[in-house]
Amino acid sequence: EGWRNPPRSHRERLEERTMRRFGALPKETLRGFRHPSALNLAARSISSANLEVVRETLPAVAAVGPDFTGHFYQRMFAAHPELLNTFNVSNQREGRQQKALFSAIACTATSVLEHGTFPNQLLAGVHHKHCALNVLPEQYEVVGTHLLGTIVDLLDPPSHVLEAWGELYQALATECIDRSEELYLANEQKEGGWRGEREFVLKRKQAKSDTVTEFTFAPADGQPICSYIPGQYTTVWVEGEGWTNRQPRHYTLVGVPNGEDYTIGVKKEPQGLVSGFLHDQLSVGDRLPLSPPFGDFHVKHADKIWVLDSQHPVVFLSAGMGITPTLSMLGHVKNEQRKVLWLHAAENGRLHPYRDYLVGLAQAKSEGFTRRVWYNHPEPEDEIGEDNTSVYHFKGTMDVKQVETELPLHDEHAMYFMCGPPAFMDSMSKQLSSLGVPRQNLAFESFGPWEEGGDLVKQYD
């Protein structure tokens, strides 16, 4: 209460300090809005009065829908066009980022209201993405300014509503800043680690299918590079000739960490700005900046379920380029005693990357590794079969009931890792749940911005 109703002299000093940081909004908008880094542990809890205000006004924000976040991005980029060098302009243009941010805001507010906590399962991935993009504390100031400014522009609420949403954002921003700093330090302190960007040289470029090419990068300084957990990604920063903005893209690291180079697999997307540049213009010897490895989708998340017992099985389910993180994790567990069930969906053999490697693994590992593949539109040369080494096994989209006898449904410690487009993962989540797989045994990674995605929820915590 003392904070919410400070003495006038204190309020005046506060407003002067706040206006220096958030000058884009009128004073009454920012009354009581503290910079996130000024919050300490004791101040993180949001007052019950402000929680009630958020509860009462959340429907009004929700009614505006993605138009809310669309207005927010327009407002922020108009004031800070340099941030377009950090955001994926393709996701912005197609509206995916706007939907993702709106879903995250709604999810965060709902979690705080219903459970008294932030949605840690969602935020875990957000923290890693922010670090991969080298997001800094001062950028949270910019977001706070324009988030509250959007509320003013679209809803014109009274000051106590702005105070409530401001307090919610402050706590969220502080959580993000603190967790990001932990991740930055952890990477920086690794052998061969770094913070921000580091220059790499393209060492090797090899086609893996008609649309997928593998790129191997070595550090330009010739020094060691930090290891990574299978399933994590690096971020490639690209600025092509004539581009308005530099663009980052996250690509999963494939292969076994070796301390010398990083390898990524990239699918050339129709109209893909960065993937097209990498496929068509990047040559061996060219240089690009890379961020250190980040990402929270990896086999170590299963430690609590596996209870250090390598006998429990793991199931990998992927579609399209979702194969890359699961492939990396497969490399981590393939030499263990545990049984592995590998399920993948592709359009056809021409668009199925790493097929020869997986067929070879199936030949070499006659026991403990089961491979099943679906082709939605197989071509005449794609031969269907029943053996572990067959090109593919089923026609159509993935239906796990077709391999129900292979699934470890009676092992409560079995872990399921899924990666692919949101529609694929939503379908897999529902299919596995219908077969009785506990939700805490499902781990997800979606390619593209996080959106509502039906019943899809990360289950890492």
XYZ file of C-alpha atoms in Angstrom:
461
model
C 0.000 0.000 0.000
C 2.912 2.305 0.755
C 4.161 1.843 -2.780
C 0.791 2.350 -4.410
C 0.187 5.579 -2.492
C 3.615 7.141 -1.907
C 4.094 10.661 -0.572
C 3.749 13.305 -3.224
C 7.422 14.239 -3.173
C 8.386 10.609 -3.700
C 5.835 10.241 -6.502
C 7.194 13.301 -8.247
C 10.724 11.941 -8.109
C 9.459 8.578 -9.336
C 7.620 10.138 -12.270
C 10.664 12.138 -13.301
C 12.840 9.030 -13.252
C 10.228 6.943 -15.043
C 9.645 9.557 -17.735
C 13.367 9.572 -18.515
C 13.104 5.846 -19.215
C 9.625 5.667 -20.757
C 9.180 9.040 -22.393
C 6.788 7.769 -25.083
C 3.834 7.660 -22.661
C 2.098 10.376 -20.660
C 2.797 10.569 -16.947
C -0.580 9.228 -15.892
C 0.006 6.116 -17.995
C 3.232 5.287 -16.223
C 2.340 6.187 -12.659
C 3.827 3.494 -10.475
C 5.504 1.693 -13.404
C 8.940 0.656 -12.226
C 11.765 -0.454 -14.471
C 11.974 -4.269 -14.328
C 15.585 -4.392 -13.161
C 14.629 -2.331 -10.096
C 12.399 -5.094 -8.785
C 13.757 -7.277 -5.994
C 12.466 -10.591 -4.752
C 10.169 -9.011 -2.210
C 8.509 -6.809 -4.823
C 7.842 -9.535 -7.338
C 4.535 -10.654 -5.886
C 1.700 -8.815 -7.564
C -0.760 -7.238 -5.154
C -4.126 -8.928 -4.760
C -5.851 -5.671 -5.673
C -3.976 -5.423 -8.951
C -4.603 -9.100 -9.678
C -8.309 -8.439 -9.380
C -8.003 -5.532 -11.814
C -6.174 -7.762 -14.299
C -8.863 -10.417 -13.850
C -11.629 -7.896 -14.535
C -9.942 -6.360 -17.579
C -8.466 -9.449 -19.224
C -11.689 -10.085 -21.204
C -11.425 -6.576 -22.683
C -7.850 -7.245 -23.801
C -8.845 -10.656 -25.125
C -11.720 -9.131 -27.080
C -9.260 -7.026 -29.053
C -7.449 -10.257 -29.966
C -4.343 -10.301 -32.175
C -5.208 -6.738 -33.221
C -3.793 -5.806 -29.817
C -0.387 -7.280 -30.545
C -0.511 -6.105 -34.153
C -0.925 -2.530 -32.932
C 1.816 -3.088 -30.350
C 4.348 -4.178 -32.981
C 3.447 -1.306 -35.329
C 3.837 1.155 -32.484
C 7.138 -0.292 -31.275
C 8.756 -0.657 -34.712
C 7.754 2.884 -35.636
C 9.631 4.156 -32.586
C 12.472 1.608 -32.762
C 12.993 0.386 -36.345
C 16.343 -1.078 -35.322
C 14.445 -3.888 -33.591
C 13.453 -5.215 -37.012
C 17.012 -6.560 -37.122
C 16.092 -8.885 -34.251
C 12.606 -10.017 -35.254
C 11.778 -12.526 -37.980
C 10.183 -10.288 -40.615
C 8.528 -13.263 -42.302
C 6.663 -14.138 -39.109
C 5.706 -10.488 -38.743
C 4.444 -10.244 -42.308
C 2.350 -13.402 -42.050
C 0.936 -12.513 -38.623
C 2.382 -15.520 -36.795
C 4.408 -13.450 -34.343
C 1.401 -11.304 -33.458
C -0.681 -14.389 -32.667
C 2.173 -15.898 -30.687
C 2.625 -12.805 -28.524
C -1.114 -12.481 -27.893
C -1.281 -16.145 -26.845
C 1.706 -15.662 -24.537
C 0.131 -12.585 -22.896
C -3.160 -14.408 -22.375
C -1.379 -17.518 -21.085
C 0.742 -15.496 -18.662
C -2.193 -13.532 -17.247
C -4.326 -16.655 -16.944
C -1.571 -18.615 -15.200
C -0.975 -15.841 -12.670
C -4.688 -15.509 -11.985
C -5.420 -19.217 -11.709
C -2.218 -20.580 -10.174
C -0.356 -17.587 -8.780
C 2.690 -18.407 -10.907
C 4.068 -17.608 -14.322
C 3.644 -20.283 -17.025
C 7.111 -21.748 -16.577
C 6.613 -24.380 -19.262
C 6.016 -21.665 -21.843
C 8.593 -19.224 -20.502
C 11.406 -21.788 -20.458
C 11.499 -21.728 -24.252
C 11.045 -17.957 -24.347
C 14.091 -17.397 -22.136
C 16.269 -19.488 -24.443
C 14.974 -17.714 -27.557
C 15.620 -14.309 -25.995
C 19.205 -15.317 -25.181
C 19.725 -16.697 -28.682
C 18.662 -13.268 -29.988
C 20.840 -11.471 -27.411
C 17.899 -9.586 -25.928
C 19.095 -7.041 -23.366
C 17.405 -5.610 -20.226
C 16.883 -2.214 -21.833
C 14.803 -3.812 -24.568
C 12.293 -4.893 -21.935
C 11.892 -1.188 -21.163
C 10.921 -0.593 -24.778
C 8.423 -3.454 -24.713
C 6.906 -2.195 -21.459
C 6.486 1.287 -22.859
C 4.654 0.131 -25.955
C 2.660 -2.614 -24.283
C 1.119 -0.106 -21.898
C 0.901 2.417 -24.702
C -1.144 -0.060 -26.728
C -3.553 -0.487 -23.818
C -3.950 3.288 -23.735
C -4.399 3.596 -27.504
C -6.974 0.838 -27.879
C -8.798 0.741 -24.552
C -8.136 4.121 -22.869
C -8.490 2.677 -19.343
C -8.241 4.556 -16.041
C -4.882 4.851 -14.340
C -5.440 2.022 -11.839
C -5.843 -0.429 -14.735
C -2.542 0.678 -16.202
C -0.932 0.303 -12.800
C -2.203 -3.274 -12.521
C -1.006 -4.342 -15.963
C 2.232 -2.460 -15.416
C 2.900 -4.402 -12.231
C 2.180 -7.682 -14.013
C 4.580 -6.778 -16.805
C 7.261 -5.618 -14.371
C 7.253 -8.951 -12.586
C 7.298 -10.870 -15.863
C 10.111 -8.753 -17.307
C 12.200 -9.202 -14.171
C 11.698 -12.944 -14.338
C 12.851 -12.915 -17.963
C 15.862 -10.680 -17.283
C 17.047 -12.738 -14.314
C 16.627 -16.104 -16.011
C 18.241 -14.851 -19.218
C 21.275 -13.628 -17.297
C 21.631 -17.082 -15.746
C 21.594 -18.641 -19.219
C 24.022 -16.068 -20.620
C 26.479 -16.724 -17.800
C 26.159 -20.497 -18.067
C 27.097 -20.395 -21.759
C 29.783 -17.776 -21.288
C 31.503 -19.808 -18.586
C 31.652 -23.020 -20.598
C 34.925 -23.984 -22.218
C 34.766 -22.361 -25.654
C 31.640 -20.419 -24.683
C 30.713 -16.846 -25.466
C 27.938 -14.261 -25.149
C 26.259 -12.573 -28.098
C 27.623 -13.249 -31.584
C 30.810 -14.905 -32.833
C 32.104 -15.088 -36.394
C 32.122 -18.495 -38.094
C 33.299 -19.750 -41.486
C 31.308 -22.159 -43.652
C 33.442 -25.283 -43.720
C 31.198 -27.718 -45.587
C 27.889 -27.667 -47.504
C 26.143 -30.938 -48.389
C 22.667 -31.676 -49.833
C 20.603 -34.118 -47.758
C 17.439 -34.131 -49.889
C 15.897 -32.096 -52.695
C 15.093 -29.310 -50.246
C 17.424 -29.849 -47.265
C 21.104 -28.936 -47.117
C 23.526 -29.459 -44.255
C 25.915 -26.621 -43.339
C 28.985 -27.043 -41.128
C 30.522 -23.919 -39.557
C 33.894 -23.585 -37.817
C 34.907 -20.583 -35.658
C 36.849 -17.958 -37.599
C 39.275 -17.458 -34.699
C 40.234 -21.137 -34.692
C 39.530 -21.421 -30.965
C 37.393 -24.152 -29.344
C 33.633 -23.807 -29.232
C 31.336 -24.847 -26.410
C 29.473 -28.133 -26.358
C 25.690 -28.385 -26.489
C 22.930 -30.693 -25.361
C 21.412 -32.725 -28.216
C 18.219 -30.959 -29.292
C 19.554 -27.416 -28.847
C 19.987 -24.879 -31.662
C 22.279 -22.120 -32.795
C 21.167 -18.815 -34.307
C 22.502 -17.698 -37.679
C 22.569 -13.962 -38.443
C 22.243 -13.109 -42.134
C 22.222 -9.834 -44.071
C 21.899 -10.285 -47.811
C 22.663 -7.661 -50.427
C 19.818 -5.186 -50.744
C 18.036 -6.376 -47.598
C 16.407 -3.737 -45.422
C 17.128 -5.632 -42.206
C 19.510 -8.224 -40.921
C 17.694 -11.452 -40.048
C 18.246 -14.154 -37.396
C 17.117 -17.774 -37.757
C 17.317 -20.632 -35.267
C 18.554 -23.977 -36.601
C 18.910 -27.198 -34.646
C 22.420 -28.530 -34.215
C 22.818 -32.013 -35.642
C 25.516 -34.561 -35.021
C 27.631 -35.196 -31.940
C 29.314 -32.196 -30.245
C 33.040 -32.145 -31.044
C 34.295 -28.761 -29.821
C 35.441 -27.834 -33.339
C 32.408 -27.054 -35.494
C 28.612 -26.822 -35.578
C 26.399 -28.494 -38.173
C 22.822 -27.471 -39.005
C 20.247 -28.794 -41.453
C 18.259 -26.168 -43.368
C 15.162 -26.715 -45.491
C 14.771 -24.307 -48.397
C 11.325 -22.815 -47.906
C 9.267 -21.307 -50.732
C 9.841 -17.552 -50.520
C 12.205 -18.214 -47.601
C 14.430 -15.174 -47.211
C 17.177 -16.705 -45.077
C 16.895 -20.337 -46.181
C 17.060 -19.194 -49.809
C 20.173 -17.157 -49.098
C 21.897 -20.062 -47.355
C 21.047 -22.537 -50.115
C 21.680 -20.321 -53.139
C 24.263 -17.722 -52.111
C 26.340 -18.929 -49.188
C 29.550 -20.668 -50.297
C 32.279 -22.558 -48.486
C 34.649 -20.000 -46.977
C 31.955 -17.354 -46.416
C 31.533 -15.932 -42.919
C 28.454 -15.480 -40.742
C 27.871 -14.575 -37.080
C 26.406 -17.312 -34.869
C 24.956 -17.215 -31.367
C 25.956 -19.880 -28.826
C 23.694 -22.928 -28.452
C 20.411 -22.510 -26.608
C 17.123 -24.395 -26.364
C 15.213 -26.325 -23.717
C 14.026 -29.262 -25.863
C 16.440 -32.072 -25.127
C 16.805 -35.479 -23.515
C 18.026 -34.128 -20.182
C 14.461 -33.018 -19.478
C 13.614 -36.693 -19.013
C 16.035 -37.232 -16.124
C 13.313 -37.045 -13.497
C 11.200 -39.623 -15.317
C 14.011 -41.963 -16.265
C 15.401 -41.787 -12.684
C 18.883 -42.452 -14.047
C 17.724 -45.840 -15.423
C 18.807 -46.339 -19.029
C 16.441 -49.275 -19.445
C 13.352 -47.149 -19.979
C 12.417 -46.569 -23.642
C 12.178 -43.343 -25.598
C 9.945 -42.518 -28.552
C 10.846 -39.831 -31.103
C 8.052 -38.441 -33.298
C 8.807 -35.877 -36.004
C 7.491 -34.389 -39.219
C 9.360 -32.455 -41.891
C 12.330 -30.544 -40.486
C 11.265 -31.551 -36.993
C 13.610 -34.433 -37.713
C 16.707 -32.369 -36.847
C 16.328 -32.012 -33.046
C 15.112 -35.582 -32.664
C 18.012 -36.773 -34.828
C 20.453 -34.969 -32.566
C 18.867 -36.547 -29.480
C 18.934 -39.951 -31.150
C 22.700 -39.596 -31.478
C 22.823 -39.110 -27.710
C 20.909 -42.281 -26.781
C 21.581 -44.665 -29.679
C 24.471 -46.389 -27.907
C 22.553 -46.902 -24.674
C 20.672 -50.054 -23.752
C 17.271 -48.392 -23.810
C 14.869 -49.189 -26.641
C 14.215 -46.439 -29.184
C 11.137 -46.105 -31.376
C 11.672 -43.668 -34.254
C 8.539 -42.328 -35.989
C 8.769 -39.814 -38.824
C 6.365 -38.301 -41.365
C 7.503 -36.855 -44.707
C 5.902 -35.915 -48.006
C 7.904 -38.456 -50.010
C 11.384 -39.908 -50.426
C 12.804 -36.856 -52.220
C 11.786 -34.655 -49.295
C 12.950 -37.021 -46.559
C 16.305 -35.775 -45.183
C 18.725 -38.098 -43.404
C 16.852 -41.186 -44.624
C 19.996 -43.040 -45.679
C 21.641 -42.393 -42.320
C 18.626 -43.765 -40.439
C 18.313 -46.798 -42.697
C 21.996 -47.461 -42.099
C 21.500 -47.151 -38.346
C 18.609 -49.631 -38.549
C 20.891 -52.077 -40.388
C 23.723 -51.679 -37.882
C 21.522 -51.749 -34.771
C 19.395 -54.844 -35.281
C 18.014 -54.767 -31.734
C 16.600 -51.917 -29.698
C 15.997 -49.500 -32.583
C 12.656 -49.575 -34.398
C 12.057 -47.217 -37.312
C 8.646 -46.461 -38.874
C 7.991 -43.849 -41.585
C 4.875 -42.318 -43.174
C 4.847 -40.752 -46.665
C 1.849 -38.556 -47.373
C 2.298 -38.597 -51.153
C 4.866 -41.270 -52.045
C 6.367 -41.280 -55.513
C 6.583 -44.376 -57.768
C 10.191 -45.059 -56.794
C 9.346 -44.982 -53.067
C 8.968 -48.623 -52.048
C 6.721 -49.418 -49.126
C 7.713 -52.271 -46.837
C 7.483 -53.799 -43.386
C 11.160 -54.186 -42.503
C 13.078 -51.826 -40.261
C 15.173 -50.821 -43.269
C 12.260 -50.218 -45.680
C 12.051 -46.817 -47.370
C 8.702 -46.166 -45.728
C 5.990 -48.179 -43.998
C 2.659 -46.325 -44.179
C 0.914 -44.048 -46.654
C -0.767 -40.871 -45.411
C -0.234 -38.790 -42.307
C 1.102 -40.247 -39.083
C -1.370 -42.403 -37.175
C 0.190 -43.863 -34.040
C -2.538 -46.494 -33.772
C -0.842 -48.149 -36.751
C 2.164 -48.801 -34.482
C 0.260 -49.250 -31.220
C 1.892 -52.619 -30.587
C 5.325 -50.976 -30.854
C 4.571 -48.178 -28.394
C 5.796 -48.680 -24.793
C 2.329 -47.960 -23.422
C 2.817 -50.107 -20.315
C 6.020 -48.376 -19.202
C 5.127 -45.384 -17.037
C 8.668 -44.040 -17.409
C 8.741 -44.050 -21.225
C 9.420 -40.589 -22.664
C 7.978 -39.155 -25.878
C 9.765 -36.339 -27.727
C 7.853 -34.632 -30.539
C 8.916 -31.957 -32.994
C 7.314 -30.517 -36.112
C 4.650 -28.081 -37.280
C 2.053 -27.095 -34.654
C -0.770 -29.020 -36.370
C 1.321 -32.198 -36.364
C 2.190 -31.876 -32.711
C -1.348 -31.096 -31.660
C -2.458 -34.237 -33.477
C 0.261 -36.363 -31.872
C -0.541 -35.007 -28.423
C -4.197 -35.942 -28.798
C -3.438 -39.341 -30.331
C -1.005 -40.339 -27.592
C -3.272 -39.034 -24.845
C -6.114 -41.131 -26.257
C -3.874 -44.191 -25.867
C -3.249 -43.372 -22.212
C 0.212 -41.780 -22.402
C 0.559 -39.449 -19.365
C 0.932 -35.805 -20.309
C 4.002 -35.432 -18.091
C 5.757 -37.943 -20.361
C 5.295 -35.749 -23.451
C 7.882 -33.151 -24.487
C 7.261 -30.792 -27.394
C 9.127 -28.448 -29.676
C 7.227 -26.502 -32.322
C 8.896 -24.964 -35.363
C 7.824 -21.327 -35.670
C 6.355 -18.880 -33.135
C 4.407 -20.365 -30.248
C 0.675 -20.077 -30.814
C -2.375 -21.407 -29.051
C -2.034 -24.860 -30.602
C -5.121 -26.516 -29.123
C -4.232 -28.872 -26.297
C -0.534 -28.539 -26.923
C 1.394 -27.677 -23.771
C 5.068 -28.209 -23.018
C 5.516 -30.636 -20.174
C 9.100 -30.087 -19.092
C 8.574 -28.966 -15.497
